CSV table of C-alpha atoms in Angstrom, one decimal:
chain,number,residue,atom,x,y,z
A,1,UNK,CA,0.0,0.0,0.0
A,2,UNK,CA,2.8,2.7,1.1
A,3,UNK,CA,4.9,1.0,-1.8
A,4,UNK,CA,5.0,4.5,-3.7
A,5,UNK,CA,5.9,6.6,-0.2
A,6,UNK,CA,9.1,4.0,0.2
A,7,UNK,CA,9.9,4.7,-3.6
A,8,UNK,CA,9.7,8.8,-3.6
A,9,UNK,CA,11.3,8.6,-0.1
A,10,UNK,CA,14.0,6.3,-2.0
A,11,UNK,CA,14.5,8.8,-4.3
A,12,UNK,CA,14.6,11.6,-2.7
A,13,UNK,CA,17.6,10.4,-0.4
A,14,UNK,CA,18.8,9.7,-4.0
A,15,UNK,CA,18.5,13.3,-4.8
A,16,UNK,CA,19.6,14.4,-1.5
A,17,UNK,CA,22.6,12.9,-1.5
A,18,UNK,CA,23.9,13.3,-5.1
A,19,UNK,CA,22.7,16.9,-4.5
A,20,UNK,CA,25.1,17.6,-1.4
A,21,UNK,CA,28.0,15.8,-2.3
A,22,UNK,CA,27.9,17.8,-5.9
A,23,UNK,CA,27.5,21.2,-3.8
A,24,UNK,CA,30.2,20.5,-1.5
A,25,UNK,CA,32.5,18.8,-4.2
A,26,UNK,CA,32.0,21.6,-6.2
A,27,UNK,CA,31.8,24.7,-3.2
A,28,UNK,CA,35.5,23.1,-1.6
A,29,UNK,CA,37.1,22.3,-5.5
A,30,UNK,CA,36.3,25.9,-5.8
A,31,UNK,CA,37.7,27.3,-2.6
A,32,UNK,CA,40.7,25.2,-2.6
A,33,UNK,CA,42.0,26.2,-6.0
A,34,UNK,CA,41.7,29.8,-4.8
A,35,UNK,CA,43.3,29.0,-1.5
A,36,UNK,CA,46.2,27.1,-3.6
A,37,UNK,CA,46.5,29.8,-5.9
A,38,UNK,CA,47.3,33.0,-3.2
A,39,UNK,CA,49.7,30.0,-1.4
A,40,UNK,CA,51.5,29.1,-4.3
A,41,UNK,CA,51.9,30.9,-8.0
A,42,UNK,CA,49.6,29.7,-10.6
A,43,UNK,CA,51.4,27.2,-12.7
A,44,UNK,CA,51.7,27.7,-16.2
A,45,UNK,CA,49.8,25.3,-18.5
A,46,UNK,CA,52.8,25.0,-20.9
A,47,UNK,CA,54.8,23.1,-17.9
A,48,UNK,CA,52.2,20.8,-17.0
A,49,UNK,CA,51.5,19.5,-20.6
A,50,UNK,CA,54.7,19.3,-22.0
A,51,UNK,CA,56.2,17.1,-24.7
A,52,UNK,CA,58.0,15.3,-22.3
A,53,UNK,CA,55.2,13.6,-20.4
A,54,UNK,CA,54.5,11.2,-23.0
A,55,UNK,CA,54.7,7.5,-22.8
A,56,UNK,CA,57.6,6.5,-24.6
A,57,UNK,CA,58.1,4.1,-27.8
A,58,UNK,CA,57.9,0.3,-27.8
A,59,UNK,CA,60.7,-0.3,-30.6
B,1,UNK,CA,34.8,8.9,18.3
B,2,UNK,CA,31.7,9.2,16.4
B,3,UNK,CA,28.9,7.3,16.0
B,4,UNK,CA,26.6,7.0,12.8
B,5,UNK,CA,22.7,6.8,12.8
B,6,UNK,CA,23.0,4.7,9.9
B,7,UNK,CA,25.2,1.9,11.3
B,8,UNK,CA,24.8,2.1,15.1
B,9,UNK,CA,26.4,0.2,17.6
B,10,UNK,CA,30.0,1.6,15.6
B,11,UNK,CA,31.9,4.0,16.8
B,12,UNK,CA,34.8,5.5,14.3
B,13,UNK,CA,37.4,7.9,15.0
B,14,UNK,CA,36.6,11.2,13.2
B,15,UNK,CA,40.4,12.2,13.5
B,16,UNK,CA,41.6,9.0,11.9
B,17,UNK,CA,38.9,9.2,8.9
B,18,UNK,CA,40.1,12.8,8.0
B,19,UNK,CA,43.6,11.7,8.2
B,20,UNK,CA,43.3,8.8,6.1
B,21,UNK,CA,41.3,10.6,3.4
B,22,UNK,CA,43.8,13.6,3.4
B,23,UNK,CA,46.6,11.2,2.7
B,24,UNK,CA,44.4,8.9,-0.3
B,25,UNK,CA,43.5,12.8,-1.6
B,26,UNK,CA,47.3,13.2,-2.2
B,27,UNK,CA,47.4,9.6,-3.9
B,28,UNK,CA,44.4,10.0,-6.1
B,29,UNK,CA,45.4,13.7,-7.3
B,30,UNK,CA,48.8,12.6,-8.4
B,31,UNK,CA,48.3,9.5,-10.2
B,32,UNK,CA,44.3,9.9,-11.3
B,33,UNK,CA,42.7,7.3,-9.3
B,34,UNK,CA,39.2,7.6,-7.3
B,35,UNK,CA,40.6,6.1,-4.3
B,36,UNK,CA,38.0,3.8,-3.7
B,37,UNK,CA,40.0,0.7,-3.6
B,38,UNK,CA,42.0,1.9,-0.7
B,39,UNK,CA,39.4,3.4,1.2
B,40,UNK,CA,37.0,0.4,1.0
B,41,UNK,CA,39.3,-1.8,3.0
B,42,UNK,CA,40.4,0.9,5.5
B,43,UNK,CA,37.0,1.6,6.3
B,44,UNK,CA,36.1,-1.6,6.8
B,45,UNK,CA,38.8,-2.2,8.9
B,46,UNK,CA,37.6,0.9,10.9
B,47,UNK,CA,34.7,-0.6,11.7
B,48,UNK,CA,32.2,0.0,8.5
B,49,UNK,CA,29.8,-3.4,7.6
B,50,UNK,CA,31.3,-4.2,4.1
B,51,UNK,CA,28.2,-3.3,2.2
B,52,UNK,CA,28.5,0.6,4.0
B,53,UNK,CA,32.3,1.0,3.1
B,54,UNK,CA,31.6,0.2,-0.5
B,55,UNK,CA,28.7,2.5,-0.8
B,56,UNK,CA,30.4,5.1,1.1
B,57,UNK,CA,33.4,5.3,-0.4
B,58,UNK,CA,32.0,5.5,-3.8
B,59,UNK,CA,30.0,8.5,-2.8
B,60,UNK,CA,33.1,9.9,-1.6
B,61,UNK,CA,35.3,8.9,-5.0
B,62,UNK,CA,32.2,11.4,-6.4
B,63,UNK,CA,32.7,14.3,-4.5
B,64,UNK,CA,36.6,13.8,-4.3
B,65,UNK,CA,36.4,13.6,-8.2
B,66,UNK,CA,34.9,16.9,-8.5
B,67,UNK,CA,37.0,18.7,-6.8
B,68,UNK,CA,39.7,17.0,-8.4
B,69,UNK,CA,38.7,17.5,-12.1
B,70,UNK,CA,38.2,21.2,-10.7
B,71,UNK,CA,41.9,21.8,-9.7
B,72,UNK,CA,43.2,19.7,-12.8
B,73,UNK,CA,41.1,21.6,-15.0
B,74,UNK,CA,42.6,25.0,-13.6
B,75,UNK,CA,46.1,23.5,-15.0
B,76,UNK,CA,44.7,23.0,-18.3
B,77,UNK,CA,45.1,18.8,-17.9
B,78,UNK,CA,41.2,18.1,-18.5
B,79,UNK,CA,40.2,17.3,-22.2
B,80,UNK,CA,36.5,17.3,-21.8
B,81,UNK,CA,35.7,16.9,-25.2
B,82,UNK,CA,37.8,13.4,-25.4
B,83,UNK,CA,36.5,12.5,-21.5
B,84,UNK,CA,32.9,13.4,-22.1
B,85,UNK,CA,32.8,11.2,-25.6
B,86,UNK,CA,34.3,8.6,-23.3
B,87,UNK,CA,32.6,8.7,-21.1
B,88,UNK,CA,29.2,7.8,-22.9
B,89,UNK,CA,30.9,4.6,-24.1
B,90,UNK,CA,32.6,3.7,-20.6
B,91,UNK,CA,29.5,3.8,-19.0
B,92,UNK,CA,27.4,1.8,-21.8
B,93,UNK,CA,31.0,-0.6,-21.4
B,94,UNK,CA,30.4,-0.9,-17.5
B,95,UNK,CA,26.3,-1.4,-17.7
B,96,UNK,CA,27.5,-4.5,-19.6
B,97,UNK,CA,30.2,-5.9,-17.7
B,98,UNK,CA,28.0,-5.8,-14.6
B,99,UNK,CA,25.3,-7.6,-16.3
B,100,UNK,CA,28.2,-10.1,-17.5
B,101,UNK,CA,29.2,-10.3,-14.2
B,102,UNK,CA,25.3,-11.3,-13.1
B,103,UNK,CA,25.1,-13.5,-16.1
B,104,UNK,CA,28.7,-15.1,-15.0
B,105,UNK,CA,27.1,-15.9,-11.1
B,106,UNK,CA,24.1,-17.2,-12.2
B,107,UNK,CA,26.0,-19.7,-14.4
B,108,UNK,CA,27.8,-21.0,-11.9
B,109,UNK,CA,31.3,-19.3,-11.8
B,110,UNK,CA,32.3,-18.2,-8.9
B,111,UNK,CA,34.1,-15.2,-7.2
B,112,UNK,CA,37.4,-16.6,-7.8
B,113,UNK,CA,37.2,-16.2,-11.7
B,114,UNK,CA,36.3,-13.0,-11.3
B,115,UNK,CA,39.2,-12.5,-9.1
B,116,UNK,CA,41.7,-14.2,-10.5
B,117,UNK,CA,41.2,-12.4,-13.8
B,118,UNK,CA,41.4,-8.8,-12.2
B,119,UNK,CA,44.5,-9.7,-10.3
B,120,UNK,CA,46.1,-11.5,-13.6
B,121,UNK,CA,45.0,-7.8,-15.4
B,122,UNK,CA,45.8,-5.9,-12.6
B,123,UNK,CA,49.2,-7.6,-12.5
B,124,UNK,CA,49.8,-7.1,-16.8
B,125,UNK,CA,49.0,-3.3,-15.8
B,126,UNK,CA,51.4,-2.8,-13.3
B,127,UNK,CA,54.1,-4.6,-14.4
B,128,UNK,CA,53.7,-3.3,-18.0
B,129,UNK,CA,53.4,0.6,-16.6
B,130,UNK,CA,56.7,-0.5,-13.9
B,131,UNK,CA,58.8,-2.0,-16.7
B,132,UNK,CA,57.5,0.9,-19.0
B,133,UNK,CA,58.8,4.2,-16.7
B,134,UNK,CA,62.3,2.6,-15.4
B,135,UNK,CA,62.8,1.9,-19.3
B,136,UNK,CA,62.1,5.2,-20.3
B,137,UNK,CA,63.9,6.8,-17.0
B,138,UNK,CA,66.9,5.1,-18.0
B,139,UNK,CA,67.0,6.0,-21.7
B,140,UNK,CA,66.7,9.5,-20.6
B,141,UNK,CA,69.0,9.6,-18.0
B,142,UNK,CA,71.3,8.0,-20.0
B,143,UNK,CA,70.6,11.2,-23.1
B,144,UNK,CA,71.0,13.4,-20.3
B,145,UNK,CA,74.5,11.8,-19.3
B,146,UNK,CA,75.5,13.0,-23.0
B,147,UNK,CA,75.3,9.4,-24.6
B,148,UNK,CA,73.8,11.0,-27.9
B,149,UNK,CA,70.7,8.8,-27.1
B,150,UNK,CA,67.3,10.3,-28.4
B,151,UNK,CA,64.7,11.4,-25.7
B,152,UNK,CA,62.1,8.8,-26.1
B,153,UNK,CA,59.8,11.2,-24.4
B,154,UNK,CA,59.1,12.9,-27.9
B,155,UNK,CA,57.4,9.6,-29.0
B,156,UNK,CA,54.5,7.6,-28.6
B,157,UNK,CA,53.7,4.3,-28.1
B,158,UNK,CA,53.4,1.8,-31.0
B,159,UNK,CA,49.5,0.6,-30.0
B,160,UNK,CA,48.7,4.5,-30.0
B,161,UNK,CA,50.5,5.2,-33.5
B,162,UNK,CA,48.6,2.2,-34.8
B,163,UNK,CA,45.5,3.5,-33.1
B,164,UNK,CA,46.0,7.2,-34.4
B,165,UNK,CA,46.1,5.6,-37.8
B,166,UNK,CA,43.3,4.2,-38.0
B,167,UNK,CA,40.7,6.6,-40.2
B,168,UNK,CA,37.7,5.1,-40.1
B,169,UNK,CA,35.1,8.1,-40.2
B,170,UNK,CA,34.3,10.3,-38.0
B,171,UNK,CA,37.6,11.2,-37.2
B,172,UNK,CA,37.7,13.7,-34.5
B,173,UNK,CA,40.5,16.6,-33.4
B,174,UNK,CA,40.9,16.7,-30.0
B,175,UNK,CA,42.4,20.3,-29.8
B,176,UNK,CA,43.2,20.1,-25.9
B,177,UNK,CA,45.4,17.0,-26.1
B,178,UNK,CA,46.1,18.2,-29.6
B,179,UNK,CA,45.2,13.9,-30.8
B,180,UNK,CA,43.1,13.4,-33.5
B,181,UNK,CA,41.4,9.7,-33.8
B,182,UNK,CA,38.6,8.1,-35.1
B,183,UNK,CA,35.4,7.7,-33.0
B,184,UNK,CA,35.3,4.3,-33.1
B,185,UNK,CA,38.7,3.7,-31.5
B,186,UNK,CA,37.3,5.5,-28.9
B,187,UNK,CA,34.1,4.0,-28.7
B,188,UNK,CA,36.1,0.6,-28.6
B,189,UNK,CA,38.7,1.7,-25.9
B,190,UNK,CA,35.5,3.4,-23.9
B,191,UNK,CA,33.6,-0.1,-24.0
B,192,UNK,CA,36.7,-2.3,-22.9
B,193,UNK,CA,37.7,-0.4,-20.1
B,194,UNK,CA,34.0,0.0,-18.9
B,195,UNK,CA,33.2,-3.7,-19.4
B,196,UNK,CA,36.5,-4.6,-17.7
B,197,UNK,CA,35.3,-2.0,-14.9
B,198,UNK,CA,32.6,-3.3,-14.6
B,199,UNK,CA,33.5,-6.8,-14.1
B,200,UNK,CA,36.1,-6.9,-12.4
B,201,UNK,CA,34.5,-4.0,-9.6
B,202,UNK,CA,37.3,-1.6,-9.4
B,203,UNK,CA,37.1,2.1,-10.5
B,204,UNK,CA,37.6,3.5,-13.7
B,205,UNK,CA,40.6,4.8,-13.2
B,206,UNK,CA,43.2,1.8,-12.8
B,207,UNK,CA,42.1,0.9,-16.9
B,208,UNK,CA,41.2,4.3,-17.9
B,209,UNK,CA,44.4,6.4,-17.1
B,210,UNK,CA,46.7,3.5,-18.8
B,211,UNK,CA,44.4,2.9,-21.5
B,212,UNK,CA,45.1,7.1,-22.3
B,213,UNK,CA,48.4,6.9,-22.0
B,214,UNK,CA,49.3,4.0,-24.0
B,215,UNK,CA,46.4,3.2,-26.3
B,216,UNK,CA,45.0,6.9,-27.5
B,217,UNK,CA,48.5,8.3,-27.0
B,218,UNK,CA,47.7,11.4,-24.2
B,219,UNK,CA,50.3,13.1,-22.0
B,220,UNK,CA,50.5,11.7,-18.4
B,221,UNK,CA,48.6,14.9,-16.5
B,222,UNK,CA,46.1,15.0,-19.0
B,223,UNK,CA,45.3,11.2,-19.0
B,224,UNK,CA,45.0,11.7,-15.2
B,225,UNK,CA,43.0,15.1,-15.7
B,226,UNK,CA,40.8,13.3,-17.8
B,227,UNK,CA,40.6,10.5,-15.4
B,228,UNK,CA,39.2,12.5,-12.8
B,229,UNK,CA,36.5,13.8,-15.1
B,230,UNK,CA,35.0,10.7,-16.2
B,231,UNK,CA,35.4,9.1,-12.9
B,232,UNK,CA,32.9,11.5,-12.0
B,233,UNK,CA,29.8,10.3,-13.8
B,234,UNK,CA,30.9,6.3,-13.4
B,235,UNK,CA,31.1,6.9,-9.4
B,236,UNK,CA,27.7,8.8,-9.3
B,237,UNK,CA,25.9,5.9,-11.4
B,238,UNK,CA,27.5,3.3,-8.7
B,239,UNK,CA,26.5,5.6,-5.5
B,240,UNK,CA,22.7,6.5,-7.2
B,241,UNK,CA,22.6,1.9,-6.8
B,242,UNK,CA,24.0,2.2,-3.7
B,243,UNK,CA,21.7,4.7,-1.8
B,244,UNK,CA,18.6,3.1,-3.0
B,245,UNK,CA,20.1,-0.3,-1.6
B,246,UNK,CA,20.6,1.9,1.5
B,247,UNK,CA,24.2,1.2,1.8
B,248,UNK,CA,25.5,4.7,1.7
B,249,UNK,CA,26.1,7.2,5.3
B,250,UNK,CA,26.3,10.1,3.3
B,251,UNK,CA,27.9,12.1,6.6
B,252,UNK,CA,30.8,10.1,7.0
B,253,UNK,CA,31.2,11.1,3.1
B,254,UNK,CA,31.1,14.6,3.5
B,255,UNK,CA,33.6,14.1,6.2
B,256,UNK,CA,35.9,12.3,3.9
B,257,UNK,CA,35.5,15.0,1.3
B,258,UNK,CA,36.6,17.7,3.6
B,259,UNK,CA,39.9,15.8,4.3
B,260,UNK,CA,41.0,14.9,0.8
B,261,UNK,CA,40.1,18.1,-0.8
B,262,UNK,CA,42.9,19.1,1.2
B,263,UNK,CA,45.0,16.4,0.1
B,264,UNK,CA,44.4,16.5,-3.5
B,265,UNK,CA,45.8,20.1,-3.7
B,266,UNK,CA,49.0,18.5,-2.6
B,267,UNK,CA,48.8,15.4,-4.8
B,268,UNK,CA,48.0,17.9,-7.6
B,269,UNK,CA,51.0,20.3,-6.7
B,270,UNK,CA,53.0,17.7,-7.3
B,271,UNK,CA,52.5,17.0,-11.1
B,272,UNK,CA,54.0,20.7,-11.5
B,273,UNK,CA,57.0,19.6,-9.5
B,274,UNK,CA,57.6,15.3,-11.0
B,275,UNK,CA,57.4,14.4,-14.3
B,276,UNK,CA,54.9,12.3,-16.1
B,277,UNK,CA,57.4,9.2,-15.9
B,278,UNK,CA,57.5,9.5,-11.7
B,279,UNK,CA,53.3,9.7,-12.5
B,280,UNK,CA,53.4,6.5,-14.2
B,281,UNK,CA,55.8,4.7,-12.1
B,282,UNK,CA,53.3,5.8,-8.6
B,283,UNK,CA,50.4,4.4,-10.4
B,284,UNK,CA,52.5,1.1,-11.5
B,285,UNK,CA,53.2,0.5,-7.6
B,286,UNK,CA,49.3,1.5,-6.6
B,287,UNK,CA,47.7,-1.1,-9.1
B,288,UNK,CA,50.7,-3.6,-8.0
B,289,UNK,CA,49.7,-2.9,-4.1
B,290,UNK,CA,45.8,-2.8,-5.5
B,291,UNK,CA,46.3,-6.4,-7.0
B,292,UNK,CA,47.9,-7.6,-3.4
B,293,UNK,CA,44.7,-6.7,-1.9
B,294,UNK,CA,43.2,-8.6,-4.3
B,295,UNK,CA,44.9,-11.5,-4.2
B,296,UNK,CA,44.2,-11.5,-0.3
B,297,UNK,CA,40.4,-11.4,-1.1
B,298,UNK,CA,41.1,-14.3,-3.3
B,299,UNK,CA,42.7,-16.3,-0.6
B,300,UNK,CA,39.9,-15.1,1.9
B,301,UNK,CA,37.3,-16.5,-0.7
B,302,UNK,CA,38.9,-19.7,-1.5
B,303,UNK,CA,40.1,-20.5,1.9
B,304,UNK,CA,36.8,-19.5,3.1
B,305,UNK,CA,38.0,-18.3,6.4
B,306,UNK,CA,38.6,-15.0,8.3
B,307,UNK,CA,42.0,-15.9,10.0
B,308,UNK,CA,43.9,-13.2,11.6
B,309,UNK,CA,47.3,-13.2,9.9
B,310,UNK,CA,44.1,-12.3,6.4
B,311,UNK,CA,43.0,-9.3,8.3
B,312,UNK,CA,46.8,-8.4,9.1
B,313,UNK,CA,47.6,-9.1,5.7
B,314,UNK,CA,44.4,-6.8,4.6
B,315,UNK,CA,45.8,-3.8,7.2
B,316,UNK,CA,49.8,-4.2,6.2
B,317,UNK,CA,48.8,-3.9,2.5
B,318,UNK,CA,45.9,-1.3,2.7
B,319,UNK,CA,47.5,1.0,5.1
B,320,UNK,CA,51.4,0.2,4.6
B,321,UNK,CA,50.9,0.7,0.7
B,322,UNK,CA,49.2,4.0,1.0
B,323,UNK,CA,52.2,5.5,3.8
B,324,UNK,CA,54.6,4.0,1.2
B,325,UNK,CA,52.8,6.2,-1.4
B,326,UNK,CA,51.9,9.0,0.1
B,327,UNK,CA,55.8,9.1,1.8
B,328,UNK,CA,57.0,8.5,-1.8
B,329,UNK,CA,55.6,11.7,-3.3
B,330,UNK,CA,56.1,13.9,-0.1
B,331,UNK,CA,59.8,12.6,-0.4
B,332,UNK,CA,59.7,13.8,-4.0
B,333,UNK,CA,58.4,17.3,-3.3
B,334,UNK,CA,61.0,17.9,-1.4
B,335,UNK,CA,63.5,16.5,-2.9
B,336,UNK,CA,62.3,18.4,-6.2
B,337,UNK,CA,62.7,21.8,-4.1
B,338,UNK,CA,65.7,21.2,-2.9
B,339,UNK,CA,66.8,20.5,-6.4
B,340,UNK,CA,65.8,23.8,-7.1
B,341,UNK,CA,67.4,25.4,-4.5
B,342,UNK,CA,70.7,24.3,-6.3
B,343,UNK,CA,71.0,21.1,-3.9
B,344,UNK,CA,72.6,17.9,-5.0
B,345,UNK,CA,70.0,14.9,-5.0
B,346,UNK,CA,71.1,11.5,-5.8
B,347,UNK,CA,71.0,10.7,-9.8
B,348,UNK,CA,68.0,8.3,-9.8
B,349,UNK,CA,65.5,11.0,-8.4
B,350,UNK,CA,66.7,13.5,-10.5
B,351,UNK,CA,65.3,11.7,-13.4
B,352,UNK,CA,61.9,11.8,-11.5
B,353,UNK,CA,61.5,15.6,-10.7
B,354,UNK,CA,60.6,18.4,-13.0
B,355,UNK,CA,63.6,21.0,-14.0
């Protein structure tokens, strides 16, 4: 009888907790890069995706 | 110690749960990895039920993916074009190898196939990725040393030269990681590694970041960039299952977000300081110390018993692997700034630190 109340309350806790760990993921990714940015200088982008990362040849 | 609503009658301490997930953040925003196999076992040996740790920690790998793609992205090492096409197929791939997986159980094979296969893959990986870096750190030590050898870094793999040269329409240009490759390699490469996810149960990154590197032919940071995008959407299709089974305490989570958003920065400092060979070689030794946890579950399931000198086992290699890790690129950082301070480090890191 209450099948359909378990199932919405199923997915709202679905919703809920997708929903929070996206906001914090998302709210401390944010503040952390600007917190590692005034600690340290930005790194340039040539440095991190240099040539000389790659995998090298089999032979 | 704290105790959840959702698994009473356990008491964990909150100070060693934000410790551990600081130091797996460092791990997983070096090499690319969710995380998940190591903080499974250690909470479980903290005191989770087995069904909670899995559930949790996924939710976690989510949240710790975000903020890992975030900070990546900021250094330019996320191709989302390439991760987002990707993705579609990995996920499509993993659907399938979990339904395998079913299909496999209700034929009769049991957990030990399963298991032996992912540690025999799990094994090719990191021995392949292990014999891979100390080949190409010696070659380029040895140019350095004025041999007149070639950097090898300036070339790719032969699978991803072959793979790049296959033209079979639509070829796509990927303009971030500057690769251009026909959509059904990726399709392909995206179905494999899901499927093999998928089976075998561990996260997307162990396949997906090698499977970059080697097979489509992507630079080390932007493989692991790209890793941490498309771990995203695989971890939140895993933790959507888990909640409605009930098997996720979304608190203890948030908790474990909070301590390795911390730890990431560090772990993602320290692609600007080591090179994309010391990357590859940290990742060899996690998948190596991720197939010895393995191959204890194996044991446990064959053996059939919970003996003490299993759960040691379980403890030595869950926890002992991730100080050796975790000790291993700290080491590194330093030793990379001392380098820059004009210090004299031994030869072998040299080759490992950035210039």
């Amino acid at each position: 009888m209450y099948d359909w109340l378990n199932e919405g309350k199923a997915y709202l806790t679905v919703l809920y907790n997708i929903g929070t760990m996206i906001a914090l993921g998302a709210v401390l990714g944010l503040l952390m890069c600007k917190i590692s940015n005034l600690i340290s200088k930005q790194p340039r982008e040539e440095e991190q995706t240099g040539d000389e990362d790659k995998a090298s040849s089999e032979e | 110690m704290i105790e959840f609503s959702m698994i009473p009658g356990v008491e964990i301490n909150l100070y060693l749960i934000v410790f551990l997930s600081f130091a797996i953040g460092i791990v997983s925003g070096f090499v690319g990895v969710g995380g998940g196999f190591m903080m499974t076992p250690a909470l479980i040996i903290l005191g989770f039920p087995a069904e909670f740790a899995v559930g949790t920690s996924l939710m976690w790998v989510m949240g710790n993916s975000i903020v890992g793609t975030l900070r990546h992205r900021q250094l330019g090492n996320v191709d989302v074009k390439l991760g987002a096409m990707m993705t579609i197929f990995v996920i499509i791939g993993v659907e399938a190898g979990v339904r395998a997986l079913n299909a496999m159980k209700e034929a009769g094979l049991a957990d030990v196939t399963v298991l032996t296969v992912s540690i025999i893959l799990l094994l090719i990986v990191g021995g392949y990725m292990l014999w891979e870096s100390n080949r190409t750190r010696i070659k380029q030590y040895r140019a350095a040393m004025g041999n007149n050898i070639a950097l090898p870094s300036y070339e790719q793999t032969q699978l991803s030269t072959i793979m790049q040269g296959i033209r079979i329409p639509p070829v796509i240009y990927f303009e971030k990681s500057d690769i251009r490759i026909s959509l059904w390699v990726i399709a392909v490469i995206g179905l494999v590694t899901g499927i093999l996810s998928g089976l075998i149960g561990v996260g997307g990154g162990f396949i997906m970041v090698p499977a970059m590197i080697y097979v489509i032919g992507m630079e080390s940071f932007a493989a692991v960039g790209t890793g941490f995008f498309q771990i995203i959407f695989g971890a939140a299709f895993g933790s959507i299952r888990h909640t409605i089974s009930g098997n996720v305490v979304i608190f203890a989570a948030l908790i474990m977000l909070m301590g390795s958003s911390v730890g990431i920065q560090i772990g993602v400092l320290a692609t600007k300081y080591l090179r994309g060979i010391t990357m590859r070689y940290i990742l060899a030794i996690t998948i190596i110390i991720a197939a010895a946890g393995s191959i204890l579950k194996l044991i446990a399931t064959t053996t059939g018993s919970e003996s003490a000198w299993l759960e040691y086992g379980t403890t030595i290699v869950t926890f002992g692997g991730l100080g050796l890790i975790t000790c291993g690129i700290a080491g590194l950082l330093i030793m990379s700034a001392l380098r820059r301070k004009g210090k004299k480090i031994p030869d072998w890191m040299d080759s490992l630190v950035r210039h």
